[in-house]
XYZ file of C-alpha atoms in Angstrom:
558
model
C 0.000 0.000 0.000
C 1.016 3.458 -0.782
C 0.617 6.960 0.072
C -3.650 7.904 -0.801
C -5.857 10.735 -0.297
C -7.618 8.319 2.113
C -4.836 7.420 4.235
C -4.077 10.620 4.977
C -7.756 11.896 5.916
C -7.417 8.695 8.295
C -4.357 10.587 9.408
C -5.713 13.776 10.077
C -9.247 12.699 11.369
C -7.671 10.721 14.533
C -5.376 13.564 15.148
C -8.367 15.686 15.373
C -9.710 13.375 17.660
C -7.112 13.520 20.007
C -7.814 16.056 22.890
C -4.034 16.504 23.730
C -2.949 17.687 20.050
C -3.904 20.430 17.447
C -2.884 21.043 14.170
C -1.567 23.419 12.980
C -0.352 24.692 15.843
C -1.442 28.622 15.291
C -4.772 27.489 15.188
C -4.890 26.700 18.494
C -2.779 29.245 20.566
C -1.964 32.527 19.636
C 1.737 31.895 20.602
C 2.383 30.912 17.065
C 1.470 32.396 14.337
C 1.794 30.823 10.148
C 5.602 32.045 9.939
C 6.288 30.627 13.556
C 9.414 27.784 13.053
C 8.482 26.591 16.612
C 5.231 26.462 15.566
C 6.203 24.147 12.155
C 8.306 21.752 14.658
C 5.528 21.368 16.657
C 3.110 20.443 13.657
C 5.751 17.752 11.802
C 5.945 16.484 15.466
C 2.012 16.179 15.729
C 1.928 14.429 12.315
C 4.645 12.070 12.801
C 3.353 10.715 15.433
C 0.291 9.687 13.923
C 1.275 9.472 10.714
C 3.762 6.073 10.507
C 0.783 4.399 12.160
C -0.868 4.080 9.357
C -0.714 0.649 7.653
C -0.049 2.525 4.505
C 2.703 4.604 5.724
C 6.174 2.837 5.972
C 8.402 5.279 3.814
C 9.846 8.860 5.320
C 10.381 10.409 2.290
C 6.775 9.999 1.317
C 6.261 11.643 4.586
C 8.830 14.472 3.536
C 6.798 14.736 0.198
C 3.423 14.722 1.170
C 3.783 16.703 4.568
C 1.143 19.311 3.873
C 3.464 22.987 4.143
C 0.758 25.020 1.936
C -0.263 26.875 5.316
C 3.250 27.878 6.752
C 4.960 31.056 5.350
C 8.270 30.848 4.525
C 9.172 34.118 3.572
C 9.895 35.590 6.935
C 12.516 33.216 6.571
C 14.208 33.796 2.971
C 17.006 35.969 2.651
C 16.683 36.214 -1.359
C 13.941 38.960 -2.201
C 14.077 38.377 -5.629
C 12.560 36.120 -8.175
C 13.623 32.273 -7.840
C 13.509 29.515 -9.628
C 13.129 27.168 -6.721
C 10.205 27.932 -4.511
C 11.687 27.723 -0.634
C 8.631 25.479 0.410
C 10.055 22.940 -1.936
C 13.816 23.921 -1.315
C 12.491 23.291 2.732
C 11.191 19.292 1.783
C 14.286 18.752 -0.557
C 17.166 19.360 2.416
C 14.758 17.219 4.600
C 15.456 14.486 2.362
C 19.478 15.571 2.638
C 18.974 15.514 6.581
C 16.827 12.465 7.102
C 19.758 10.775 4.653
C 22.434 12.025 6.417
C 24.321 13.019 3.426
C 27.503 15.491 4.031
C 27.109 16.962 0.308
C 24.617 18.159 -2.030
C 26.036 15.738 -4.422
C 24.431 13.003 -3.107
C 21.219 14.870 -2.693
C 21.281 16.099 -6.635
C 21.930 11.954 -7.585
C 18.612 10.742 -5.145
C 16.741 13.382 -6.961
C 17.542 12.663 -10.422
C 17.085 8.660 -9.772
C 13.628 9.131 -7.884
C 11.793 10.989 -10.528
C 8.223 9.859 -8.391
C 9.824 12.261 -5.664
C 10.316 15.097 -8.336
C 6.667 15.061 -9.171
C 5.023 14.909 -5.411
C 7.555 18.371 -5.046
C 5.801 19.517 -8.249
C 9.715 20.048 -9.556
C 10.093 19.758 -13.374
C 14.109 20.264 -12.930
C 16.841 18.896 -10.433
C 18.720 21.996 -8.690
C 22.406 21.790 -8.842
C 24.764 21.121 -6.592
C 25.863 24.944 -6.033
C 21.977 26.343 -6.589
C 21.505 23.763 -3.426
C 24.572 24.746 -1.587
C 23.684 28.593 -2.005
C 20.121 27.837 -0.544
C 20.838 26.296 2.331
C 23.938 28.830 3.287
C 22.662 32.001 1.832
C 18.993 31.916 1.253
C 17.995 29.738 4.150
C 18.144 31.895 7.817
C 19.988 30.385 10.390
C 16.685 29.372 12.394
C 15.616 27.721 9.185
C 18.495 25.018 8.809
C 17.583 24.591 12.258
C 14.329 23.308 12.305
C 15.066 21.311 9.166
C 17.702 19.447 11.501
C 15.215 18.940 14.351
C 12.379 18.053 12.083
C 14.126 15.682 10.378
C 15.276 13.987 13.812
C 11.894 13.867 14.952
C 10.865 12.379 11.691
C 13.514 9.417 12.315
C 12.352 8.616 15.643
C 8.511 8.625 15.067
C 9.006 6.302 12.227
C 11.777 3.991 13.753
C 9.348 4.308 17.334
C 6.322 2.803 14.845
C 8.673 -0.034 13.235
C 9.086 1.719 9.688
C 12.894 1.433 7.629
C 14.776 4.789 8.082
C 17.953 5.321 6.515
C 20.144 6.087 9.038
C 20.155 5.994 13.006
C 18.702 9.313 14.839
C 19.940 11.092 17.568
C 17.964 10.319 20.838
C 18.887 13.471 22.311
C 17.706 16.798 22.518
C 19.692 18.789 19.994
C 21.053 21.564 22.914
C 22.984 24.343 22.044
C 26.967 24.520 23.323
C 29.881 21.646 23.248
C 29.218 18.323 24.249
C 30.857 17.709 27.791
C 34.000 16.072 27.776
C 34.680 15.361 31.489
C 32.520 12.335 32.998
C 32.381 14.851 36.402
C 31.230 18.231 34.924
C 31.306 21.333 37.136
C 28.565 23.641 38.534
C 29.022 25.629 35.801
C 28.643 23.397 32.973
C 25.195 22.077 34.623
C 24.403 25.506 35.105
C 25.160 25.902 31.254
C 23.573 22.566 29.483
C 20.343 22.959 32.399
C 19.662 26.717 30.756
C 19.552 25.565 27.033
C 17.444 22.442 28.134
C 15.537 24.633 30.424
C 15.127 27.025 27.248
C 13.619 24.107 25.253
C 11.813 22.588 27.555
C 9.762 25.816 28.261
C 8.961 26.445 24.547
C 7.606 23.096 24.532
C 5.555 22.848 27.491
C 3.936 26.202 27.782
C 1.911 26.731 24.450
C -0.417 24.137 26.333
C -1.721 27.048 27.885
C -4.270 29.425 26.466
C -6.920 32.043 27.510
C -10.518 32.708 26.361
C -9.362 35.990 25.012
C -10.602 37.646 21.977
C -8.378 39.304 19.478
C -6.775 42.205 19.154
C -5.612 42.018 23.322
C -2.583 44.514 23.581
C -0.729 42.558 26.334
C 0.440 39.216 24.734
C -1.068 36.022 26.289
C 2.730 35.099 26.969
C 2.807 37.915 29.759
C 0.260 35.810 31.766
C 2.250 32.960 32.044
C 5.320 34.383 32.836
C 3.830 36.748 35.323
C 2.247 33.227 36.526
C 6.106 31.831 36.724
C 7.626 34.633 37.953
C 5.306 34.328 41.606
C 6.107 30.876 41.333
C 9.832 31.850 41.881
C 8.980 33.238 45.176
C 7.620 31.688 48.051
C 4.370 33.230 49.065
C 3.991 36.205 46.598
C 0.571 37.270 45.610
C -0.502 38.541 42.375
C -0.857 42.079 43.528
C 2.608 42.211 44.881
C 3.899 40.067 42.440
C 2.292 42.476 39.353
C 3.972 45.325 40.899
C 7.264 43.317 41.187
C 7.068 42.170 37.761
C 6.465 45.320 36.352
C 9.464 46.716 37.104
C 11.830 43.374 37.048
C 10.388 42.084 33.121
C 11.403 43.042 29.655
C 8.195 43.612 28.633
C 6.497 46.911 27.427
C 3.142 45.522 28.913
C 2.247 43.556 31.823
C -1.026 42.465 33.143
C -1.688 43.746 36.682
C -2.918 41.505 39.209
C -6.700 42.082 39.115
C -6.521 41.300 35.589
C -4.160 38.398 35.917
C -6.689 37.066 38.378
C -9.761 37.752 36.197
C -7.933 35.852 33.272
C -7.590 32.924 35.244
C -11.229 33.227 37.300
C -12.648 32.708 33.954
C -10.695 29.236 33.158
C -12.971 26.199 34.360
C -11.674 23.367 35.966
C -12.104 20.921 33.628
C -10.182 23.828 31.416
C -7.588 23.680 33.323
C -7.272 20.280 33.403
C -7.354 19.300 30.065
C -4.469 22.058 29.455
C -2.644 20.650 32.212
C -2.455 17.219 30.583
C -2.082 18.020 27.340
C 1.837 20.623 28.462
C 2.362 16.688 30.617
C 1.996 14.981 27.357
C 4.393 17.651 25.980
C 6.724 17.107 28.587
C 6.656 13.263 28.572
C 7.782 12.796 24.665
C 10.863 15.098 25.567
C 11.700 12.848 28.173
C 10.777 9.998 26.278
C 13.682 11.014 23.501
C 16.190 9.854 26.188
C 17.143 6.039 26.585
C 16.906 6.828 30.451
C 13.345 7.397 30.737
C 10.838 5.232 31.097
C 7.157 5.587 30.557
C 6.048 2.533 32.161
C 6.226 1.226 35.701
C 4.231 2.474 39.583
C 2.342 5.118 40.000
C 1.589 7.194 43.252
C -2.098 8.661 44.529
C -2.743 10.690 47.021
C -4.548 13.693 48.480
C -2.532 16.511 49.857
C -4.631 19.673 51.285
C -3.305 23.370 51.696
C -3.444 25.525 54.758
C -6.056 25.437 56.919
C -8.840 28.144 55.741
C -9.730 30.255 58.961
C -12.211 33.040 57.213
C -16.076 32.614 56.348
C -16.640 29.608 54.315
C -20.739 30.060 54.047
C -21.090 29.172 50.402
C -18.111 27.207 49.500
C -18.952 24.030 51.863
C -18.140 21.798 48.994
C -15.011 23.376 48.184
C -13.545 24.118 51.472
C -14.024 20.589 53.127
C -12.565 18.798 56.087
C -8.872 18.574 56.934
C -7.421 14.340 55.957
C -6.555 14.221 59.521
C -10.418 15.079 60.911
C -9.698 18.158 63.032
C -12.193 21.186 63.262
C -9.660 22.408 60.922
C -11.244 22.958 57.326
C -9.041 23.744 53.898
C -9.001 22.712 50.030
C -7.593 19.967 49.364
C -6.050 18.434 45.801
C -5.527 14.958 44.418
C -2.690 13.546 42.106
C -1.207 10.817 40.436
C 2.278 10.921 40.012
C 5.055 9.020 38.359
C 7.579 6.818 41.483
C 9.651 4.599 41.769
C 12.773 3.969 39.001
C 10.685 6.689 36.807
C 11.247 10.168 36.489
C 9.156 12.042 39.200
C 6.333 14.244 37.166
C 2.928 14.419 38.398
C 0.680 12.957 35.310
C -2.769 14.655 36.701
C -4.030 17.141 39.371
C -7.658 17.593 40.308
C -9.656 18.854 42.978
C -11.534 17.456 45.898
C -14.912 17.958 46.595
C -17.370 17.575 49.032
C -19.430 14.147 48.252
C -17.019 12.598 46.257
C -15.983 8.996 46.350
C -12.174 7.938 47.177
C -13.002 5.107 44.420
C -14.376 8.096 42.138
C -11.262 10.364 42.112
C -8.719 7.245 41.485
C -10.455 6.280 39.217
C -10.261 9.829 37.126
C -6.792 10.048 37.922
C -5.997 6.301 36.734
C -7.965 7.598 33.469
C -5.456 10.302 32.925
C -2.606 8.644 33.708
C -3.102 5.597 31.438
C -3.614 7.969 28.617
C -0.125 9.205 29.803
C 1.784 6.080 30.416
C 1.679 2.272 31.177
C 0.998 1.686 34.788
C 1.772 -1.358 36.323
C 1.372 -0.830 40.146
C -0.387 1.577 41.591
C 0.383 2.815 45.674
C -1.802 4.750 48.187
C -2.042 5.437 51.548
C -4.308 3.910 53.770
C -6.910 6.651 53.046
C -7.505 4.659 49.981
C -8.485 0.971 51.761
C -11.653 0.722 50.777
C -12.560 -2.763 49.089
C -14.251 -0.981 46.339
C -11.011 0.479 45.064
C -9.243 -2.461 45.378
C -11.314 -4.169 43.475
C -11.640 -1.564 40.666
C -7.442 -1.791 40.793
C -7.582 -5.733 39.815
C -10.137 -5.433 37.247
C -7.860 -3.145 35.526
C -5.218 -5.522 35.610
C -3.599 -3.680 37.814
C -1.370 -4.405 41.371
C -1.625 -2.240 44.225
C -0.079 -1.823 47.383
C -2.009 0.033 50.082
C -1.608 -0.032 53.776
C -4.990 -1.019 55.722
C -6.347 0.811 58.754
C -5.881 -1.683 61.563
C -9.569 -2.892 62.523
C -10.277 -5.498 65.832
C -9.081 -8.408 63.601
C -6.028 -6.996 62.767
C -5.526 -5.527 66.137
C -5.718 -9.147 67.986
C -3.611 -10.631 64.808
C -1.151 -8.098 65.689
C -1.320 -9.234 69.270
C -0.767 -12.319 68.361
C 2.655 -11.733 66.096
C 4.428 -9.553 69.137
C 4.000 -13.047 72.089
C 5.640 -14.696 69.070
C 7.724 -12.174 68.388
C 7.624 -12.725 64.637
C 8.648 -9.892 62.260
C 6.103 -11.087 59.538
C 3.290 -12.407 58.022
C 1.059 -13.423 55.470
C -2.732 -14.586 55.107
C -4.938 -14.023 52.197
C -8.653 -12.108 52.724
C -11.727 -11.786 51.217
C -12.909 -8.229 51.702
C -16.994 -8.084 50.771
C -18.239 -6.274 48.328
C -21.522 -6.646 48.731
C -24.309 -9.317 46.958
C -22.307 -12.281 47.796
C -19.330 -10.680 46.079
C -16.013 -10.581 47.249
C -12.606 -8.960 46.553
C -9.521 -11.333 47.305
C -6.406 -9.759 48.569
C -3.540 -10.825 50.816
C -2.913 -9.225 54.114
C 0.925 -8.493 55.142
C 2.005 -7.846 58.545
C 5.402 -5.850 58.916
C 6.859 -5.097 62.499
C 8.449 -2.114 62.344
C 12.164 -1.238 63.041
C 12.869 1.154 66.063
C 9.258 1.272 66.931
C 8.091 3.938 69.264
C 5.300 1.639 70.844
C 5.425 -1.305 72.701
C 2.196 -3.292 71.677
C 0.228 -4.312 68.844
C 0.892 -0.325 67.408
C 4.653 -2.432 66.495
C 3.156 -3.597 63.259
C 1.794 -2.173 59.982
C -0.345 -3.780 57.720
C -0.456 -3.990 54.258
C -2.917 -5.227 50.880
C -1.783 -6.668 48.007
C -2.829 -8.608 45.396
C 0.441 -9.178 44.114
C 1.969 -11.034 47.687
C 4.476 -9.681 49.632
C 7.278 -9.491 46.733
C 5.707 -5.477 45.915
C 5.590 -4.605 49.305
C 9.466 -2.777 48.929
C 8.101 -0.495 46.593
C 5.829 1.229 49.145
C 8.613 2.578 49.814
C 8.848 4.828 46.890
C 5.496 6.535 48.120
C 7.658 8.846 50.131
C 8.749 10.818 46.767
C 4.651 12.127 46.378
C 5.125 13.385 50.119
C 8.679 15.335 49.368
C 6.988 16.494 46.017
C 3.872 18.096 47.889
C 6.351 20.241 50.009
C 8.581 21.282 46.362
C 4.904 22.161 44.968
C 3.745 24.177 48.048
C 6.946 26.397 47.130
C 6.026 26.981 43.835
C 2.938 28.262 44.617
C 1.393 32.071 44.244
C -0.149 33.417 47.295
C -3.446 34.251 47.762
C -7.002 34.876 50.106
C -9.433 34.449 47.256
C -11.945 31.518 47.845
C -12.778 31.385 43.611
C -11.818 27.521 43.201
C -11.274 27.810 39.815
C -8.015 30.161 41.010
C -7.355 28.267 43.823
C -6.915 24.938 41.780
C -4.772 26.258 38.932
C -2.302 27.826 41.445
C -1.705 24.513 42.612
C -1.768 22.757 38.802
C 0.662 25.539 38.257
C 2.687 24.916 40.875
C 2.674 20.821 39.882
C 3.848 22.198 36.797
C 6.608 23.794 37.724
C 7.662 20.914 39.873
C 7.132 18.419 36.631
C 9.257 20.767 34.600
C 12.069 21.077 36.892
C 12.044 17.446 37.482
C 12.277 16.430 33.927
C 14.973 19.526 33.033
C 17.405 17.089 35.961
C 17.128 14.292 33.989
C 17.653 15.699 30.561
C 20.411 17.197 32.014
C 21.686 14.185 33.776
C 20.926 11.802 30.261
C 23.502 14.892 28.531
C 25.898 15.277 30.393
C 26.772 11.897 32.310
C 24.234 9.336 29.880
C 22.715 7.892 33.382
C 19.918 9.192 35.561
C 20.313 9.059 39.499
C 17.189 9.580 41.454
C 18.853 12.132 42.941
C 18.432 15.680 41.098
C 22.192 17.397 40.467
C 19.827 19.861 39.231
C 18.108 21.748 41.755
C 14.783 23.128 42.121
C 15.876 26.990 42.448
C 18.330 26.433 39.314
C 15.162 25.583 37.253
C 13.290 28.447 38.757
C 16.244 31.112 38.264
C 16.164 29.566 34.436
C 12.466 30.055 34.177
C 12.635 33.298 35.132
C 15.018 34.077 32.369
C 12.444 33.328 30.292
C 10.190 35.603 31.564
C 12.479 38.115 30.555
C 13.374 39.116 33.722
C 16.981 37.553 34.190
């Protein structure tokens, strides 16, 4: 099968099914507009990785050939002014070709061309250009910004099509083309992080942050931009409200105009929560296929749930009862509280989904929306909670899905005399299996793990935890990796903007924000670890104010 009208409808209809991608990309934010060469990356990107899916795909230069360019303008982007004899759009598809080849010369190029007539006639080229009307182009005519993308297009192209099985003609790079030397030294210096984190930094933000868009009409004379930086920049302080920060901002940014903090807050008041959501996975997804261009990530493996709440609310809640709920701990206390799922274990840290919690809704209702979003994401194969999450119910939703689980169980009389029981025998541990009801005759099976704790602080039955799995006691270590959601709450809380308003809708994307910031800076350590050593540590070498102090560069304040 080859190349059809059909095929590529099929193409473009799922990718317009897709919630997390848009094509063309100026369409869809007003970051971009038709000359934007970020913009053009991110389409061929979008297309690619549909595109080799087909059954009738499985050649990249009929991708080169039939990529649809018609929309993009080019011109921005020519030096020559002048009549040409080689349109640039074309001259743009035949150095692809050169790229995805990996040819040194034009000479090669000018042979492929003149063998491969079929090629010729998708371009719409009645003559080969020479080898010096080529060289010319690409040194002269094309801008420096132009070769560019061609190079990271043409990567991209490689990997989508190797990543879906299809011949390519030479081996891609699976690394993010950075700017600066390649490290030499195994042990590189502050400085050199410093330097390879800011270009990756760079990247990673003009990736991730066109996810984000306003209901704002046209003809707005601050730039959409301004919001999200303003956004980042009280992100890089702890505590710093809108007001203040606007004020700040004005003063500290490059920018002619910048939004002032009743307006900032008005933008985002009007941004629902399922809004905010949707463009909080679809800057994850973003983030994820960077990551994923390294050999060190991997987008498989345990995922962590959990509910973490903010400070306790101590002003006049009368109206907001479902929004301003109960503390976890069941104190008089009240405050918001937020739910994620978030990547543990051997995996890159990033928190897949955020959500709210509201008054009425299940435990087995907001894991399950989570586990929704985060198998869209990634492959999950074991999923940890705290103990908040026992319930039967969830359990059982967790093994239908083919998934494993590992959750700690509040200790109930049973448990509490079983307990007993271990500590006169003074055994460490134990296993029994359970059937937990369900209700109807129905019943979940799980096994029950007792653990005696080391150094414990009390002398009876208080000695032991216990846990449920349905994978045995062999998963039980990896409850262990629950304690990087905890230490990523308190990173989060940092990030976050300041404020007294009780709007939830502002409330909630502070905190999806602030998860973003965390994800970013997260991922930025391992790119920069996968650079500059080739081997990820759990540990970052990049830390969270370097990412911040980067960010803020690129709100033009540094």
């Amino acid at each position: 099968m080859v190349v059809s009208c059909g095929s590529q409808r099929s193409v473009f209809r799922r990718i317009a099914s897709q919630s997390y991608a848009e094509w063309p990309a100026y369409d869809s934010t007003p970051l971009y507009d038709r000359s934007s060469l970020a913009g053009l990356k991110e389409d061929i990107w979008t297309v690619a990785s549909t595109w080799f899916d087909h059954q009738a795909h499985h050649s990249v230069d009929e991708f080169v050939s039939h990529y649809p360019v018609a929309y993009f303008q080019f011109r921005p982007h020519d030096r020559y002014s002048g009549a040409t004899e080689y349109e640039i759009s074309n001259l743009f598809r035949v150095f692809l070709f050169k790229e995805i080849h990996g040819w040194t010369h034009e000479t090669a190029l000018v042979t492929y061309l003149t063998h491969h007539p079929e090629l010729r006639e998708q371009l719409g080229m009645e003559t080969v250009p020479d080898q010096s009307t080529l060289w010319r182009s690409w040194h002269n005519r094309f801008t420096a910004e132009l070769r560019e993308t061609v190079e990271a297009a043409a990567r991209t192209i490689l990997i989508k099509a190797q990543d879906a099985d299809v011949a390519v003609p030479r081996e891609p790079e699976r690394q993010l083309p950075f700017s600066g030397d390649e490290q030499e030294e195994s042990d590189p210096d502050n400085q050199a992080l410093l330097d390879e984190a800011e270009s990756i930094t760079d990247h990673i933000s003009h990736v991730v942050f066109p996810a984000f868009s306003l209901n704002r009409g046209d003809g707005c004379e601050i730039h959409e931009n301004a919001y999200w930086d303003l956004q980042t920049y009280l992100g890089l302080r702890e505590r710093l409200a809108a007001n203040e920060g606007a004020c700040s901002f004005v003063y500290e940014s490059s920018r002619a105009r910048t939004p002032l903090g009743h307006a900032h807050r008005d933008q985002i008041r009007d941004l629902s929560i399922e809004q905010i959501r949707e463009m909080y996975r679809q800057a994850v997804n973003r983030l994820l296929e960077e990551a994923a261009e390294t050999e060190e990530f991997f987008r498989a493996g345990i995922v962590a749930i959990d509910i973490t709440e903010a400070d306790p609310f101590t002003g006049d809640r009368t109206g907001h009862e479902d929004e301003i709920i109960g503390t976890k701990e069941q104190t008089d206390e009240y405050a918001y509280q937020w739910a994620t799922v978030q990547l543990v274990g051997n995996a890159v840290p990033i928190v897949l989904d955020a959500r709210p919690v509201r008054k009425g809704e299940t435990r087995k209702e907001i894991v399950e929306d989570l586990l929704d979003s985060a198998e869209d994401l990634v492959h999950v194969d074991n999923v940890l909670m705290d103990r908040e999450f026992d319930s039967q119910h969830i359990l059982e939703m967790l093994s239908q899905r083919g998934l494993s689980y590992v959750v700690p169980k509040r200790m109930q009389t049973s448990e509490k005399a079983q307990a007993k029981r271990l500590l006169q025998r003074g055994q460490d541990r134990y296993e029994t299996d359970r059937k937990l009801h369900l209700g109807k005759n129905e019943w979940h099976e799980t096994t029950l793990i007792y653990r005696r704790k080391e150094n414990a602080e009390h002398d009876d039955h208080r000695q032991y935890s216990v846990f449920m799995s349905n994978r045995g006691s062999g998963f039980l270590t990896e409850y262990g990796y629950r304690w990087e959601i905890e230490s990523g709450y308190r990173s989060i809380k940092r990030f976050m903007a300041a404020t007294t308003s009780k709007n939830f809708g502002l409330r909630f994307f502070y905190f999806a924000f602030a998860c973003l910031l965390y994800s970013i800076w997260r991922a930025v350590d391992l790119l920069v670890q996968a650079e500059v050593t080739g081997e990820y540590e759990h540990s970052p070498i990049v830390t969270a104010d370097n990412t911040l102090t980067l960010l803020k560069k690129e709100t033009g304040i540094g």
